[in-house]
Amino acid sequence: MLQTITRIPVAHYSNLKQRTGYSIKIADKEIALFKVTNGSVYALENHSPHPKGGVLSEGLVSGDYVYCPVYDWKISLIDGLVQAPDKGKVQTYIVEVEDDIIFIKI
Amino acid sequence: MKKLVMIGNGMAGIRTIEEILKLAPEQFKITIFGKEPYPNYNRIKLSNILQGDTSFEEIIMNPLDWYQENHIQLYTGEAVTTIDVEAKHVISDQGRVVEFDELIIATGSKSFILPIPGADKHGVTGFRDIQDCEMMIKSSENDKKAVVIGGGLLGLEAARGLLNLGMQVDVVHLMPDLMERQLDSIASSMLKAELESQGMNFLMEKETVEILGDERVTGLRFKDGSEIEAGLVVMAIGIKSNVKIAKNSGIYVNRGIVVNDFMETSIPHIYAVGECAEHREIVYGLVAPLYEQGKVLAHKICGLPVDPYKGSVTGTQLKVAGIDLYSAGEIVEDSSTKAIKVQNEFDGVYKKILIRDQNIVGVVLYGDTKDSTKLFRMLTKKEDVSGMTSVSLLQSETGEGGSGDVASMPNDELVCGCNGVTKGEIVEAIHKQGLTTLDQVSHCTNAGRSCGRCKPLVSQILAHTLGDQFDAAAAAKTSICGCTTLSREEVVAEIKAKSLTTVKEVMNVLGWNNEEGCTKCRPAINYYLGMIYKDEYKDDRDSRLVNEKIHANIQKDGTYSVVPRMYGGVTTAADLKKIAEVADKYDVPLVKLTGGQRIALFGVKKEDLPNVWADLDMPSGYAYGKTLRTVKTCVGAQFCRYGTQDSMALGIALEKKFERLDTPHKVKMGVSACPRNCSEAGIKDIGFVGIDGGWEIYVGGNGGVDLRPADLLYTVKTEEEVMEITGAYLQYYRETANYLERTSKWLERKGLDHVKEVLANAETRKALNERMDETLKKYNDPWTEAIQNEEIKDQYYAKHTIKVGE
């Protein structure tokens, strides 16, 4: 199947606060954008894989992890994997930063 | 969605549901009927309750929230009376009819009560549920003489509990040996001697034929004609599957409800699991097999492939302090078995291993059970032991002990049978998450959270995995979270000693193994810093969890609810109009009165929050915070003919004084103007009841999960005294409670008398109030702050929407 990948500018890097989640709506997709303490930026689907999980952009950020604000699942920002003892995976998106502009590939 | 109904709300059934939720979270609409008025609790721990080691709250495994979170409709205190297998519905004793596509019968078992004259008298009980425990505890207050019929596992645990309750206990046993199904006569006689030294009295080889007394039991008569006195009789001779409902519905029943290897009964789409089920002519009464059955059944119901259940070999241990005892498999030698025995009368150690062909078929250990897991593994895996010496089989005898055993243990070996946790999973969790305490391992993997028998082994694995870094004392301690080994007291002491001033600094200096902490420690540290430095501390907003960070309650769909302050539950027409207009303007989907006498607007979008607040122009009600929530009041002397005091005025004054204050957990207050107590002050953290010429102050009440009536702290004359005592009490709670510890738990931990003693000192009260007042200086209304501060608005409330193609 052919898939088109679009590169979308979403924010200015310097405007983002560290350890804060931003909710971004691209077309019909809700994406959570995070800048962590070491300066890396990550983008994930803005929803915890828990059956009743919450929006990740509201969660507490620690290192390269975010905690689901509703059920406290610990989720890796790098690969979207839910940490044990819970299980699951969140869709992640490729992020590129050029000249202070953050692009998400979708 | 398919409809799944379960009759019974116990450990086996709920474990099956948990497995189903894991396998197929959205596949079923689940309804559960439970005859007992509680959520699922850990029945194995009943003997610990009776023995006074634990409380009922601590043995609840699935709190009511769990059912809600998983959309399970639970009817407690309601028994199913009819299964209509044709119409595929069940009918409860309340006349409720619920349809099903799949039906699980998990009705468990009841104590077998001897069919002898007098067995129905008051004071005769089984030992199966909370009610039985409560009945025994109550009896012990009046009667001092108890008789336990049955010298098996359950009977001995019950007897030990009754001893702890200060009763004199006779144990009546039909057979010549105690626990004859699990022990041989040598181990049995050692056990008997130990229990006798603990104060139990045994009447062996006695058959009870009648229970004496009028309405209430007064004694027992045995077959040989002798009699003994008894004010309480506990029958612990075995269990009887609850099969009546299945039988009446035409489901095939023998001793239990007969099931095949996939837990299916004789009728399609109807299953049975747990102690009510009979599998290959065995009814299991221990938890591990029931969990194995649950796993198979869950797969079956979800339509997933699974190996058939082939029955279980079980190991038993006795949960009585001072006794180490374990047995599994066959107990008594026969002509086809060979035994290895070690008996050390001096140390009170006895070990026997039965071997048939090349395999271990039975284990009895008394006095030293360190090898139980290893031997049980060899038994269940049918390991060939022909090349091993008796010394290597009974390894701990050589003094090399546990760690070698743990080292040689394969990674896929089950450590916690109850929760299905392997050694590999534990080791991985220790490595990956940097765990250093038993507590952390249990939290991360579930190992040791049911019966607790594997805890020593988990400790050994922890010690072995950590090697030199293992610190035994630290490992047993309760740390505030997995990021540190420090306890709450240590963290607070270090903050003070080293003058640490920010969350980040605390984590850095105190060597957090996880640089930026977690959802448990960060909010806790933020609280402790605020408590210690009072108005000097600048709150770390990003260390708060979502509700406190946003100043609104997040709902499951990501919208928020807004609850404005309504001091003492008193409002005005003008405020009501404003609320109505806001609800209209922002299309608020739900407007509801809360339990705390105010109005909540549910379903507000995050980006609308600042505008909603601006339009409301009312202070935040802090319905989301670990802080003072509401002060509920009755109408009181201003209007009510019974009111003796002005409850509304006091309520409003309290709420105005203490609003916004950070506390370890939420705090609720209630003020009633008379002892009719319309504001329910008896189940509040702090409650005030007006009496002629003064106020009674109640503390430690709770109307939530752990229902607890409040205790009377003081009776005072004036409102000033009310304020003074309340301020000092609250501040003492703030300074000494663990983060997320409600006042009810804290009060029980500290003791009412201790708190009274502290507050009795006028100097102490004054100092506490000064620290309270200093803290209260720092607070501003967070909604006003958000409205006025563009930076806050942008960081916390903005919504960024991007259309593709721009």
Short mmCIF file of N, CA, C and O in Angstrom, two decimals, chain B residues 687-726:
data_model
loop_
_atom_site.label_atom_id
_atom_site.label_comp_id
_atom_site.label_asym_id
_atom_site.label_seq_id
_atom_site.Cartn_x
_atom_site.Cartn_y
_atom_site.Cartn_z
N GLY B 687 -15.59 17.59 61.94
CA GLY B 687 -17.02 17.89 62.00
C GLY B 687 -17.35 18.65 63.26
O GLY B 687 -16.73 18.46 64.31
N PHE B 688 -18.34 19.55 63.15
CA PHE B 688 -18.70 20.38 64.29
C PHE B 688 -20.19 20.22 64.55
O PHE B 688 -20.99 20.30 63.62
N VAL B 689 -20.54 19.95 65.80
CA VAL B 689 -21.93 19.77 66.14
C VAL B 689 -22.30 20.75 67.25
O VAL B 689 -21.68 20.75 68.32
N GLY B 690 -23.30 21.58 66.96
CA GLY B 690 -23.73 22.58 67.93
C GLY B 690 -24.51 21.94 69.06
O GLY B 690 -25.35 21.09 68.83
N ILE B 691 -24.17 22.33 70.28
CA ILE B 691 -24.93 21.89 71.44
C ILE B 691 -25.27 23.15 72.24
O ILE B 691 -24.74 24.23 71.94
N ASP B 692 -26.13 23.03 73.24
CA ASP B 692 -26.45 24.21 74.03
C ASP B 692 -25.19 24.78 74.65
O ASP B 692 -24.49 24.08 75.37
N GLY B 693 -24.85 25.99 74.29
CA GLY B 693 -23.70 26.64 74.90
C GLY B 693 -22.36 26.23 74.33
O GLY B 693 -21.33 26.42 74.98
N GLY B 694 -22.32 25.67 73.13
CA GLY B 694 -21.00 25.37 72.59
C GLY B 694 -21.00 24.46 71.37
O GLY B 694 -22.03 24.27 70.71
N TRP B 695 -19.82 23.92 71.10
CA TRP B 695 -19.63 23.07 69.93
C TRP B 695 -18.87 21.80 70.31
O TRP B 695 -17.92 21.86 71.09
N GLU B 696 -19.28 20.69 69.73
CA GLU B 696 -18.46 19.47 69.81
C GLU B 696 -17.62 19.40 68.54
O GLU B 696 -18.13 19.64 67.44
N ILE B 697 -16.35 19.07 68.70
CA ILE B 697 -15.47 18.94 67.52
C ILE B 697 -15.14 17.47 67.32
O ILE B 697 -14.59 16.82 68.21
N TYR B 698 -15.53 16.94 66.16
CA TYR B 698 -15.25 15.53 65.83
C TYR B 698 -14.15 15.46 64.79
O TYR B 698 -14.06 16.31 63.91
N VAL B 699 -13.31 14.43 64.88
CA VAL B 699 -12.22 14.31 63.91
C VAL B 699 -12.09 12.88 63.40
O VAL B 699 -12.52 11.93 64.06
N GLY B 700 -11.47 12.78 62.22
CA GLY B 700 -11.12 11.46 61.69
C GLY B 700 -12.27 10.71 61.05
O GLY B 700 -12.16 9.52 60.79
N GLY B 701 -13.39 11.39 60.77
CA GLY B 701 -14.48 10.71 60.10
C GLY B 701 -14.19 10.55 58.62
O GLY B 701 -13.39 11.28 58.05
N ASN B 702 -14.83 9.56 58.01
CA ASN B 702 -14.65 9.37 56.57
C ASN B 702 -15.88 8.70 55.99
O ASN B 702 -16.35 7.70 56.51
N GLY B 703 -16.39 9.27 54.93
CA GLY B 703 -17.58 8.69 54.30
C GLY B 703 -17.26 7.99 53.00
O GLY B 703 -18.15 7.60 52.27
N GLY B 704 -15.97 7.81 52.72
CA GLY B 704 -15.58 7.26 51.43
C GLY B 704 -15.38 5.77 51.47
O GLY B 704 -16.15 5.04 52.10
N VAL B 705 -14.32 5.32 50.81
CA VAL B 705 -14.06 3.89 50.69
C VAL B 705 -13.95 3.24 52.06
O VAL B 705 -14.48 2.15 52.29
N ASP B 706 -13.25 3.91 52.97
CA ASP B 706 -13.08 3.33 54.30
C ASP B 706 -13.96 4.05 55.29
O ASP B 706 -13.53 4.92 56.04
N LEU B 707 -15.23 3.68 55.28
CA LEU B 707 -16.20 4.34 56.13
C LEU B 707 -15.74 4.31 57.59
O LEU B 707 -15.42 3.26 58.12
N ARG B 708 -15.69 5.50 58.21
CA ARG B 708 -15.24 5.55 59.60
C ARG B 708 -15.96 6.68 60.32
O ARG B 708 -15.93 7.82 59.86
N PRO B 709 -16.62 6.36 61.44
CA PRO B 709 -17.25 7.44 62.19
C PRO B 709 -16.18 8.27 62.91
O PRO B 709 -15.14 7.75 63.32
N ALA B 710 -16.44 9.56 63.05
CA ALA B 710 -15.46 10.45 63.67
C ALA B 710 -15.42 10.25 65.18
O ALA B 710 -16.36 9.76 65.78
N ASP B 711 -14.29 10.63 65.78
CA ASP B 711 -14.15 10.58 67.23
C ASP B 711 -14.28 11.98 67.80
O ASP B 711 -13.84 12.96 67.19
N LEU B 712 -14.86 12.07 68.98
CA LEU B 712 -14.98 13.37 69.63
C LEU B 712 -13.60 13.81 70.13
O LEU B 712 -12.95 13.10 70.89
N LEU B 713 -13.17 14.99 69.66
CA LEU B 713 -11.86 15.49 70.08
C LEU B 713 -12.01 16.40 71.29
O LEU B 713 -11.34 16.21 72.30
N TYR B 714 -12.89 17.39 71.18
CA TYR B 714 -13.09 18.35 72.26
C TYR B 714 -14.52 18.85 72.25
O TYR B 714 -15.18 18.80 71.22
N THR B 715 -14.96 19.37 73.37
CA THR B 715 -16.17 20.17 73.41
C THR B 715 -15.74 21.56 73.85
O THR B 715 -15.04 21.70 74.87
N VAL B 716 -16.09 22.57 73.04
CA VAL B 716 -15.63 23.92 73.36
C VAL B 716 -16.82 24.86 73.45
O VAL B 716 -17.93 24.53 73.00
N LYS B 717 -16.58 26.07 73.99
CA LYS B 717 -17.71 26.98 74.22
C LYS B 717 -17.89 27.99 73.10
O LYS B 717 -18.99 28.33 72.73
N THR B 718 -16.77 28.50 72.54
CA THR B 718 -16.90 29.63 71.62
C THR B 718 -16.37 29.31 70.22
O THR B 718 -15.65 28.34 70.02
N GLU B 719 -16.75 30.18 69.27
CA GLU B 719 -16.27 30.05 67.90
C GLU B 719 -14.75 30.25 67.82
O GLU B 719 -14.09 29.63 66.99
N GLU B 720 -14.23 31.12 68.68
CA GLU B 720 -12.78 31.37 68.69
C GLU B 720 -12.04 30.08 69.02
O GLU B 720 -11.03 29.73 68.41
N GLU B 721 -12.58 29.36 70.01
CA GLU B 721 -11.94 28.10 70.39
C GLU B 721 -12.02 27.09 69.25
O GLU B 721 -11.09 26.35 68.98
N VAL B 722 -13.17 27.10 68.56
CA VAL B 722 -13.32 26.19 67.41
C VAL B 722 -12.21 26.46 66.40
O VAL B 722 -11.53 25.55 65.93
N MET B 723 -12.00 27.75 66.10
CA MET B 723 -10.98 28.12 65.12
C MET B 723 -9.59 27.73 65.60
O MET B 723 -8.77 27.24 64.83
N GLU B 724 -9.34 27.94 66.87
CA GLU B 724 -8.00 27.67 67.40
C GLU B 724 -7.69 26.17 67.35
O GLU B 724 -6.62 25.75 66.90
N ILE B 725 -8.65 25.36 67.79
CA ILE B 725 -8.43 23.91 67.80
C ILE B 725 -8.31 23.39 66.36
O ILE B 725 -7.43 22.60 66.03
N THR B 726 -9.19 23.89 65.49
CA THR B 726 -9.18 23.42 64.10
C THR B 726 -7.85 23.75 63.43
O THR B 726 -7.26 22.91 62.75
#
